[in-house]
CSV table of C-alpha atoms and ligand atoms in Angstrom, one decimal:
chain,number,residue,atom,x,y,z
A,1,MET,CA,-12.1,-0.9,-0.7
A,2,LEU,CA,-12.4,2.3,-2.6
A,3,GLN,CA,-9.9,1.3,-5.2
A,4,GLY,CA,-11.6,0.8,-8.5
A,5,LYS,CA,-15.1,1.6,-7.2
A,6,ARG,CA,-17.4,3.9,-9.0
A,7,ILE,CA,-19.4,6.4,-7.1
A,8,LEU,CA,-22.3,8.3,-8.6
A,9,LEU,CA,-22.5,11.5,-6.6
A,10,ILE,CA,-25.6,13.6,-6.7
A,11,VAL,CA,-25.1,17.1,-5.5
A,12,ALA,CA,-28.3,18.8,-4.7
A,13,GLY,CA,-29.0,22.4,-3.8
A,14,GLY,CA,-27.8,23.0,-0.2
A,15,ILE,CA,-25.2,25.3,1.3
A,16,ALA,CA,-23.3,22.1,2.3
A,17,ALA,CA,-22.6,21.4,-1.4
A,18,TYR,CA,-19.2,22.9,-1.0
A,19,LYS,CA,-18.3,20.0,1.3
A,20,SER,CA,-19.1,17.6,-1.5
A,21,LEU,CA,-16.1,19.0,-3.4
A,22,GLU,CA,-13.9,17.8,-0.5
A,23,LEU,CA,-15.7,14.5,-0.5
A,24,VAL,CA,-14.8,14.0,-4.2
A,25,ARG,CA,-11.2,14.7,-3.4
A,26,LEU,CA,-11.1,12.1,-0.7
A,27,LEU,CA,-12.9,9.5,-2.8
A,28,ARG,CA,-10.4,10.1,-5.7
A,29,ARG,CA,-7.5,9.9,-3.3
A,30,GLY,CA,-8.8,6.5,-2.1
A,31,GLY,CA,-8.8,5.3,-5.8
A,32,ALA,CA,-12.5,5.6,-6.5
A,33,THR,CA,-13.9,7.0,-9.7
A,34,VAL,CA,-16.5,9.7,-9.2
A,35,CYS,CA,-19.2,10.7,-11.6
A,36,ALA,CA,-21.2,13.7,-10.6
A,37,VAL,CA,-24.8,14.7,-11.2
A,38,LEU,CA,-25.4,18.3,-10.3
A,39,THR,CA,-29.0,19.4,-9.9
A,40,GLU,CA,-30.1,22.8,-11.1
A,41,SER,CA,-30.3,24.2,-7.5
A,42,GLY,CA,-27.0,22.4,-6.7
A,43,ALA,CA,-25.4,24.5,-9.4
A,44,GLN,CA,-26.4,27.6,-7.4
A,45,PHE,CA,-23.9,26.5,-4.8
A,46,VAL,CA,-21.1,24.8,-6.7
A,47,THR,CA,-20.1,25.2,-10.3
A,48,PRO,CA,-20.0,22.3,-12.8
A,49,LEU,CA,-16.5,23.4,-13.5
A,50,SER,CA,-15.3,22.7,-9.9
A,51,LEU,CA,-16.9,19.3,-9.9
A,52,GLN,CA,-15.5,18.5,-13.4
A,53,ALA,CA,-12.0,19.6,-12.3
A,54,LEU,CA,-12.1,17.4,-9.2
A,55,THR,CA,-13.8,14.4,-10.7
A,56,GLU,CA,-11.8,14.7,-14.0
A,57,ASP,CA,-15.0,13.6,-15.7
A,58,LYS,CA,-18.0,15.1,-17.4
A,59,VAL,CA,-20.6,16.5,-15.0
A,60,TYR,CA,-24.2,15.6,-15.8
A,61,SER,CA,-27.1,17.9,-15.2
A,62,ASP,CA,-29.6,17.7,-18.0
A,63,LEU,CA,-32.2,14.9,-18.3
A,64,PHE,CA,-33.0,15.9,-21.9
A,65,SER,CA,-29.4,16.5,-23.2
A,66,LEU,CA,-29.3,14.8,-26.6
A,67,THR,CA,-25.5,14.5,-26.4
A,68,ASP,CA,-25.5,13.0,-22.9
A,69,GLU,CA,-28.2,10.5,-23.8
A,70,CYS,CA,-26.1,9.4,-26.8
A,71,GLU,CA,-22.9,9.1,-24.8
A,72,MET,CA,-24.3,7.8,-21.5
A,73,GLY,CA,-28.1,7.6,-21.0
A,74,HIS,CA,-29.5,8.2,-17.5
A,75,ILE,CA,-30.3,4.6,-17.1
A,76,GLN,CA,-26.7,3.6,-17.8
A,77,LEU,CA,-25.5,6.3,-15.5
A,78,SER,CA,-27.6,4.9,-12.7
A,79,ARG,CA,-26.4,1.4,-13.3
A,80,ASP,CA,-22.7,2.0,-13.9
A,81,ALA,CA,-22.0,3.0,-10.3
A,82,ASP,CA,-21.2,0.7,-7.3
A,83,LEU,CA,-23.0,3.1,-5.0
A,84,VAL,CA,-25.2,6.2,-5.5
A,85,VAL,CA,-24.5,9.0,-2.9
A,86,ILE,CA,-26.6,12.1,-2.5
A,87,ALA,CA,-24.7,14.8,-0.7
A,88,PRO,CA,-26.1,17.1,0.3
A,89,ALA,CA,-29.5,15.4,0.3
A,90,THR,CA,-32.0,18.2,0.7
A,91,ALA,CA,-35.5,17.9,2.0
A,92,ASN,CA,-36.7,18.4,-1.5
A,93,ILE,CA,-34.7,15.6,-3.2
A,94,LEU,CA,-35.6,13.2,-0.3
A,95,ALA,CA,-39.3,14.0,-0.7
A,96,LYS,CA,-39.1,13.4,-4.5
A,97,LEU,CA,-37.2,10.1,-4.0
A,98,ARG,CA,-39.9,9.0,-1.5
A,99,ALA,CA,-42.7,9.9,-3.9
A,100,GLY,CA,-41.0,8.5,-7.0
A,101,ILE,CA,-40.9,11.8,-8.8
A,102,ALA,CA,-38.4,11.9,-11.6
A,103,ASP,CA,-38.5,15.4,-13.0
A,104,ASP,CA,-34.8,16.0,-13.5
A,105,LEU,CA,-31.7,13.9,-14.2
A,106,ALA,CA,-30.8,13.4,-10.5
A,107,THR,CA,-34.3,12.1,-9.5
A,108,ALA,CA,-34.6,10.0,-12.7
A,109,VAL,CA,-31.3,8.4,-11.9
A,110,LEU,CA,-32.4,7.7,-8.3
A,111,LEU,CA,-35.6,6.1,-9.6
A,112,ALA,CA,-33.8,4.0,-12.3
A,113,THR,CA,-30.9,2.8,-10.2
A,114,ASP,CA,-30.5,-0.8,-9.1
A,115,LYS,CA,-27.7,0.1,-6.7
A,116,SER,CA,-27.7,1.1,-3.0
A,117,VAL,CA,-28.3,4.7,-2.3
A,118,LEU,CA,-26.6,6.6,0.6
A,119,ALA,CA,-28.0,10.0,1.5
A,120,ALA,CA,-26.2,12.6,3.6
A,121,PRO,CA,-29.0,15.0,4.5
A,122,GLY,CA,-28.2,18.6,4.9
A,123,MET,CA,-31.0,21.2,5.6
A,124,ASN,CA,-32.3,23.8,8.0
A,125,VAL,CA,-33.2,22.4,11.5
A,126,ARG,CA,-36.9,23.2,11.0
A,127,MET,CA,-37.0,21.4,7.7
A,128,TRP,CA,-35.2,18.4,9.3
A,129,GLU,CA,-37.7,18.3,12.1
A,130,HIS,CA,-40.7,18.7,9.9
A,131,SER,CA,-43.1,15.7,10.1
A,132,ALA,CA,-43.0,15.5,6.3
A,133,THR,CA,-39.2,15.0,6.3
A,134,ILE,CA,-39.5,12.6,9.3
A,135,GLU,CA,-42.0,10.5,7.4
A,136,ASN,CA,-40.0,10.6,4.2
A,137,LEU,CA,-36.9,9.5,5.9
A,138,ALA,CA,-38.7,6.6,7.7
A,139,ALA,CA,-40.2,5.4,4.4
A,140,LEU,CA,-36.9,5.7,2.6
A,141,ALA,CA,-35.0,3.9,5.3
A,142,SER,CA,-37.5,1.1,5.2
A,143,ARG,CA,-36.8,0.8,1.5
A,144,GLY,CA,-33.1,0.3,2.2
A,145,VAL,CA,-31.8,3.8,1.6
A,146,LEU,CA,-28.8,4.4,3.8
A,147,PHE,CA,-28.2,7.6,5.8
A,148,VAL,CA,-25.2,9.4,7.3
A,149,GLY,CA,-25.8,12.4,9.5
A,150,PRO,CA,-26.9,15.0,9.8
A,151,ASN,CA,-25.0,16.5,12.7
A,152,ALA,CA,-26.1,19.1,15.1
A,153,GLY,CA,-24.5,22.5,15.3
A,154,ASP,CA,-24.6,26.1,14.0
A,155,MET,CA,-26.2,26.4,10.7
A,156,ALA,CA,-25.4,28.7,7.8
A,157,CYS,CA,-28.8,30.3,8.2
A,158,GLY,CA,-27.9,31.4,11.8
A,159,GLU,CA,-30.0,28.8,13.6
A,160,HIS,CA,-28.7,26.0,15.7
A,161,GLY,CA,-29.7,22.3,15.8
A,162,ALA,CA,-29.7,19.1,13.8
A,163,GLY,CA,-29.5,19.4,10.0
A,164,ARG,CA,-25.8,20.1,9.2
A,165,MET,CA,-24.6,17.7,6.6
A,166,ALA,CA,-22.1,15.1,7.9
A,167,GLU,CA,-18.4,16.0,7.4
A,168,PRO,CA,-16.7,14.6,4.2
A,169,GLN,CA,-14.7,12.1,6.3
A,170,GLU,CA,-17.8,10.8,7.9
A,171,ILE,CA,-19.5,10.4,4.6
A,172,LEU,CA,-16.4,8.7,3.3
A,173,ALA,CA,-16.6,6.2,6.2
A,174,ALA,CA,-20.2,5.6,5.5
A,175,ILE,CA,-19.5,5.0,1.8
A,176,GLN,CA,-16.8,2.5,2.8
A,177,SER,CA,-19.0,0.6,5.1
A,178,ALA,CA,-21.8,0.6,2.5
A,179,LEU,CA,-19.3,-0.8,-0.1
A,180,ASN,CA,-17.7,-3.1,2.5
A,181,ALA,CA,-20.8,-4.9,3.7
A,182,GLU,CA,-19.7,-8.0,1.9
A,183,THR,CA,-16.0,-7.7,2.1
A,184,PRO,CA,-13.6,-10.2,3.6
A,185,LEU,CA,-12.9,-8.3,6.8
A,186,GLY,CA,-16.3,-6.5,7.0
A,187,GLY,CA,-17.3,-6.2,10.7
A,188,ARG,CA,-13.7,-6.7,11.9
A,189,SER,CA,-11.5,-4.1,13.5
A,190,ALA,CA,-7.8,-3.6,13.2
A,191,LEU,CA,-5.0,-1.6,14.8
A,192,VAL,CA,-1.8,-0.9,12.9
A,193,THR,CA,1.3,0.8,14.2
A,194,SER,CA,3.7,2.5,11.7
A,195,GLY,CA,6.7,4.7,11.4
A,196,PRO,CA,9.4,5.6,13.8
A,197,THR,CA,9.0,7.1,17.2
A,198,TRP,CA,10.8,10.2,18.3
A,199,GLU,CA,12.2,10.3,21.8
A,200,ALA,CA,12.9,13.8,23.1
A,201,ILE,CA,16.4,14.7,24.3
A,202,ASP,CA,15.4,18.3,24.9
A,203,PRO,CA,12.7,20.5,23.3
A,204,VAL,CA,14.5,20.5,19.9
A,205,ARG,CA,16.4,17.3,19.7
A,206,TYR,CA,15.2,13.7,19.6
A,207,ILE,CA,16.4,10.1,19.1
A,208,ALA,CA,14.7,8.6,16.0
A,209,ASN,CA,15.4,5.9,13.3
A,210,ARG,CA,15.1,5.6,9.6
A,211,SER,CA,11.7,4.0,9.3
A,212,SER,CA,9.6,5.6,6.6
A,213,GLY,CA,6.3,4.1,7.7
A,214,LYS,CA,5.6,2.9,4.1
A,215,GLN,CA,5.0,-0.7,5.1
A,216,GLY,CA,2.7,0.0,8.1
A,217,HIS,CA,0.7,2.6,6.1
A,218,ALA,CA,0.3,0.2,3.2
A,219,ILE,CA,-1.0,-2.5,5.6
A,220,ALA,CA,-3.5,-0.1,7.2
A,221,SER,CA,-4.8,0.8,3.7
A,222,VAL,CA,-5.1,-2.9,2.7
A,223,LEU,CA,-6.9,-3.8,5.9
A,224,ALA,CA,-9.3,-0.9,5.5
A,225,GLY,CA,-9.8,-1.9,1.9
A,226,LEU,CA,-10.7,-5.4,3.0
A,227,GLY,CA,-13.4,-3.9,5.1
A,228,ALA,CA,-11.8,-3.8,8.6
A,229,ARG,CA,-12.5,-0.7,10.7
A,230,THR,CA,-8.8,0.3,10.9
A,231,THR,CA,-6.9,2.6,13.3
A,232,LEU,CA,-3.4,3.6,12.3
A,233,VAL,CA,-1.2,4.8,15.1
A,234,THR,CA,1.8,6.4,13.5
A,235,GLY,CA,5.0,8.2,14.4
A,236,PRO,CA,6.2,11.1,12.3
A,237,THR,CA,6.5,10.2,8.6
A,238,ARG,CA,6.5,12.1,5.3
A,239,LEU,CA,3.5,10.1,4.1
A,240,GLY,CA,0.0,11.4,3.7
A,241,ASP,CA,-2.7,9.9,5.8
A,242,PRO,CA,-4.2,6.8,4.1
A,243,VAL,CA,-7.9,7.3,3.1
A,244,GLY,CA,-10.6,5.5,5.1
A,245,VAL,CA,-8.4,4.9,8.1
A,246,HIS,CA,-8.7,6.4,11.5
A,247,ILE,CA,-5.3,8.0,12.2
A,248,VAL,CA,-3.7,8.8,15.5
A,249,HIS,CA,-0.5,10.8,15.2
A,250,ILE,CA,2.0,10.3,18.0
A,251,GLU,CA,5.6,11.1,18.6
A,252,SER,CA,7.0,9.0,21.4
A,253,ALA,CA,6.8,5.2,22.2
A,254,ARG,CA,4.8,6.0,25.3
A,255,GLU,CA,2.3,8.0,23.3
A,256,MET,CA,2.1,5.1,20.8
A,257,PHE,CA,1.5,2.7,23.7
A,258,ASP,CA,-1.3,4.8,25.1
A,259,ALA,CA,-2.9,5.3,21.7
A,260,CYS,CA,-2.8,1.5,21.1
A,261,ALA,CA,-4.4,0.8,24.5
A,262,ASP,CA,-7.1,3.3,23.7
A,263,ALA,CA,-7.8,1.6,20.4
A,264,LEU,CA,-8.6,-1.8,22.0
A,265,PRO,CA,-10.6,-4.0,21.7
A,266,VAL,CA,-9.7,-4.9,18.1
A,267,ASP,CA,-9.7,-8.2,16.2
A,268,ILE,CA,-6.3,-7.7,14.5
A,269,ALA,CA,-3.2,-5.9,15.6
A,270,VAL,CA,-0.2,-5.4,13.3
A,271,CYS,CA,2.8,-3.8,14.8
A,272,ALA,CA,4.9,-2.5,12.0
A,273,ALA,CA,6.3,0.6,13.8
A,274,ALA,CA,10.0,0.9,14.4
A,275,VAL,CA,9.5,1.7,18.1
A,276,SER,CA,12.5,3.1,19.8
A,277,ASP,CA,13.6,0.6,22.4
A,278,TRP,CA,14.9,3.4,24.7
A,279,ARG,CA,14.1,6.9,25.6
A,280,VAL,CA,16.1,9.6,27.4
A,281,ALA,CA,15.3,8.9,31.0
A,282,LYS,CA,14.8,12.6,31.8
A,283,ALA,CA,14.4,14.8,28.7
A,284,ALA,CA,15.7,18.3,29.4
A,285,GLY,CA,13.1,21.0,29.8
A,286,GLN,CA,15.3,23.6,28.0
A,287,LYS,CA,17.6,23.2,25.0
A,288,LEU,CA,20.9,21.7,26.1
A,289,LYS,CA,23.7,24.2,25.6
A,290,LYS,CA,27.2,23.4,24.6
A,291,ASP,CA,28.6,26.8,25.7
A,292,GLY,CA,30.6,26.5,28.9
A,293,ASN,CA,30.3,22.7,29.0
A,294,ALA,CA,33.8,21.2,29.0
A,295,THR,CA,32.4,17.6,28.3
A,296,PRO,CA,29.5,16.6,26.1
A,297,PRO,CA,26.3,15.6,28.1
A,298,VAL,CA,25.8,11.9,28.7
A,299,LEU,CA,22.3,10.7,27.9
A,300,LYS,CA,20.9,8.2,30.4
A,301,LEU,CA,18.4,6.0,28.7
A,302,SER,CA,15.4,4.0,30.1
A,303,GLU,CA,13.5,1.2,28.3
A,304,ASN,CA,10.3,1.9,26.5
A,305,PRO,CA,7.2,-0.2,26.9
A,306,ASP,CA,7.0,-3.0,24.4
A,307,ILE,CA,3.7,-2.4,22.6
A,308,LEU,CA,3.6,-5.6,20.7
A,309,ALA,CA,4.3,-7.7,23.8
A,310,ALA,CA,1.7,-5.7,25.8
A,311,LEU,CA,-0.9,-6.3,23.1
A,312,ALA,CA,-0.1,-10.0,23.0
A,313,ALA,CA,-0.5,-10.2,26.8
A,314,ALA,CA,-3.6,-8.1,27.0
A,315,GLY,CA,-5.7,-10.9,28.5
A,316,SER,CA,-9.4,-10.6,27.6
A,317,ARG,CA,-8.6,-7.6,25.5
A,318,ARG,CA,-5.9,-9.4,23.5
A,319,PRO,CA,-6.6,-9.0,19.7
A,320,LYS,CA,-7.5,-12.4,18.1
A,321,LEU,CA,-4.5,-12.1,15.8
A,322,VAL,CA,-1.4,-10.3,16.8
A,323,VAL,CA,1.3,-9.7,14.2
A,324,GLY,CA,4.7,-8.4,14.8
A,325,PHE,CA,7.6,-7.3,12.6
A,326,ALA,CA,11.2,-8.3,13.1
A,327,ALA,CA,13.7,-6.1,11.5
A,328,GLU,CA,17.0,-8.0,11.6
A,329,THR,CA,20.4,-7.5,10.1
A,330,GLU,CA,21.6,-11.1,10.4
A,331,TYR,CA,20.1,-14.6,11.2
A,332,VAL,CA,16.8,-13.0,10.1
A,333,VAL,CA,14.6,-16.1,10.5
A,334,GLU,CA,16.3,-17.5,13.6
A,335,HIS,CA,16.0,-14.2,15.5
A,336,ALA,CA,12.4,-13.7,14.3
A,337,VAL,CA,11.4,-17.2,15.5
A,338,SER,CA,12.6,-16.5,19.0
A,339,LYS,CA,11.1,-13.0,18.9
A,340,ARG,CA,7.7,-14.6,18.1
A,341,GLN,CA,7.9,-16.7,21.3
A,342,ARG,CA,9.4,-13.9,23.4
A,343,LYS,CA,6.7,-11.4,22.5
A,344,GLY,CA,3.9,-13.9,22.5
A,345,CYS,CA,2.5,-12.8,19.1
A,346,ASP,CA,0.9,-15.1,16.6
A,347,TRP,CA,2.8,-14.2,13.5
A,348,VAL,CA,6.0,-12.4,12.8
A,349,VAL,CA,6.9,-10.8,9.5
A,350,ALA,CA,10.7,-10.9,9.4
A,351,ASN,CA,12.7,-8.7,7.1
A,352,ASN,CA,16.3,-7.9,6.5
A,353,VAL,CA,17.2,-4.3,7.2
A,354,SER,CA,21.0,-4.6,6.8
A,355,SER,CA,22.4,-1.5,5.1
A,356,THR,CA,22.8,-3.4,1.8
A,357,SER,CA,19.1,-4.5,1.7
A,358,GLY,CA,17.6,-1.1,1.0
A,359,THR,CA,14.5,-2.0,3.1
A,360,PHE,CA,14.5,0.9,5.6
A,361,GLY,CA,13.1,3.9,3.7
A,362,GLY,CA,13.0,1.9,0.4
A,363,ASP,CA,10.0,0.7,-1.6
A,364,ASP,CA,10.8,-3.1,-1.6
A,365,ASN,CA,10.9,-5.7,1.1
A,366,THR,CA,12.0,-9.3,1.3
A,367,VAL,CA,10.1,-11.0,4.1
A,368,HIS,CA,9.5,-14.3,5.8
A,369,LEU,CA,6.2,-15.0,7.5
A,370,ILE,CA,6.6,-17.0,10.7
A,371,SER,CA,3.6,-18.6,12.3
A,372,ASP,CA,2.8,-21.8,14.1
A,373,MET,CA,2.7,-23.4,10.6
A,374,GLY,CA,6.4,-22.7,10.2
A,375,THR,CA,8.3,-20.2,8.0
A,376,GLU,CA,7.3,-19.0,4.5
A,377,ASP,CA,9.9,-17.2,2.4
A,378,TRP,CA,8.3,-14.6,0.2
A,379,PRO,CA,10.1,-13.3,-2.9
A,380,ARG,CA,11.3,-9.7,-3.0
A,381,MET,CA,8.4,-7.5,-3.8
A,382,GLY,CA,7.1,-3.9,-3.3
A,383,LYS,CA,5.9,-3.0,0.2
A,384,GLU,CA,2.4,-2.5,-1.1
A,385,GLU,CA,2.4,-6.1,-2.4
A,386,VAL,CA,3.7,-7.3,0.9
A,387,ALA,CA,0.8,-5.5,2.5
A,388,ALA,CA,-1.7,-7.0,0.1
A,389,ARG,CA,-0.4,-10.5,0.7
A,390,LEU,CA,-0.4,-10.1,4.4
A,391,GLY,CA,-3.9,-8.7,4.2
A,392,ALA,CA,-5.0,-11.7,2.2
A,393,ARG,CA,-3.5,-14.0,4.8
A,394,ILE,CA,-5.2,-12.2,7.6
A,395,ALA,CA,-8.5,-12.4,5.8
A,396,ALA,CA,-8.0,-16.1,5.2
A,397,HIS,CA,-7.2,-16.5,8.9
A,398,PHE,CA,-10.6,-15.0,9.6
A,399,GLU,CA,-12.1,-17.6,7.2
A,400,LYS,CA,-14.0,-15.3,5.0
A,401,TYR,CA,-11.5,-15.0,2.2
A,402,THR,CA,-11.3,-17.6,-0.5
A,403,SER,CA,-9.1,-16.1,-3.1
A,404,CYS,CA,-6.0,-18.2,-4.0
A,405,ILE,CA,-2.8,-16.8,-2.7
A,406,PRO,CA,0.2,-17.7,-4.7
B,501,C5P,O1,12.2,-6.1,19.7
B,501,C5P,P1,12.1,-5.5,18.3
B,501,C5P,O2,12.1,-4.0,18.3
B,501,C5P,O3,13.0,-6.1,17.3
B,501,C5P,O4,10.6,-6.0,17.9
B,501,C5P,C1,10.0,-5.6,16.7
B,501,C5P,C2,8.5,-5.7,16.8
B,501,C5P,O5,8.1,-5.3,18.1
B,501,C5P,C3,7.9,-4.9,15.8
B,501,C5P,O6,6.6,-5.5,15.5
B,501,C5P,C4,7.7,-3.6,16.6
B,501,C5P,O7,6.6,-2.8,16.1
B,501,C5P,C5,7.4,-4.1,18.0
B,501,C5P,N1,7.8,-3.2,19.1
B,501,C5P,C6,6.9,-2.6,19.9
B,501,C5P,N2,7.2,-1.9,20.9
B,501,C5P,C7,8.5,-1.7,21.2
B,501,C5P,C8,9.5,-2.3,20.5
B,501,C5P,C9,9.1,-3.1,19.4
B,501,C5P,O8,5.7,-2.8,19.6
B,501,C5P,N3,8.9,-1.0,22.3
């Protein structure tokens, strides 16, 4: 959902301004464009140069800059964004916003904007608890201003209590839900599994597979982008964490099973992980030594729980839509059709992972979508495109999405 969005970030003068730099980084990673307005007191805490480097854009500060007004007037600045975010929102800027004071660029933009405003208050606990601030907040909330935080904790000034600005990830989540209010999967929740699992043989060795996690991670990003509150339970991969997704890192199939159970209830479950079917029945507590052993050790395996089948059989906690993957090397569709029945899932995305297909670890995938409507053969495409199509299908299933799917 962040992809292509424009955020106008107002950085006011609070110690938490340094956290706004991290927020910019997260927003950019998610594909958003960030335009920053730095107040005069904000510039006491972070430099225009830092913001400019991270936003890769001009930083605006001056209401009466002739150059800025020629290039991008404050009215246009306030209208160009999809969302205006104030982080940190000090007691002062909130009071001015309530009163309609526009004596600098930030407050002029806030008064002129026709877009939603999300504020992340950050201030000393006494200022936060002051009746003036309480009244200002109530008035602003009744006008539709959105708030995230503040949190309670130790403050930079040495006091303790409410007033710490929310963490960048929390602000990011609030930005997403503000942008997602009207999105196809807004209000829905999703669970995605991704990557391989590692099954310990001893403290240093494990059984794994070649799954890269690219497909599962891409699906989690797409579902989050469509507005679903998304949890990604992932085995070890080389990929970065997708932005705007709640991530749970696990290693073994049993850990993945537990993390998925913890994530319920959800509306949508997509099991894209390459879960190891077996684990070593009794992993050695110490590293297995070859010295002195005439014969190599024999590994006794036991079966791992089937996460997909368990989610599909979760009774009242069963996700409304359960989607499995079937990685096959031959009779791809036939095997996938019987897998759908055996595991009790609604849809199966079947793909060919034979060594010549280049799917495992690669960027492309050729898939077939198997549902109660039959089998659809999709052309070969990038894993991100597979994720986008699947996301569109899921959204259509939940009857909110009307875009035409080729
Ligand atoms: O049985 P198979 O491994 O081919 O099934 C693949 C599908 O089942 C995938 O969706 C995979 O994520 C899921 N699966 C699972 N737990 C297992 C094994 C597979 O969720 N233990």
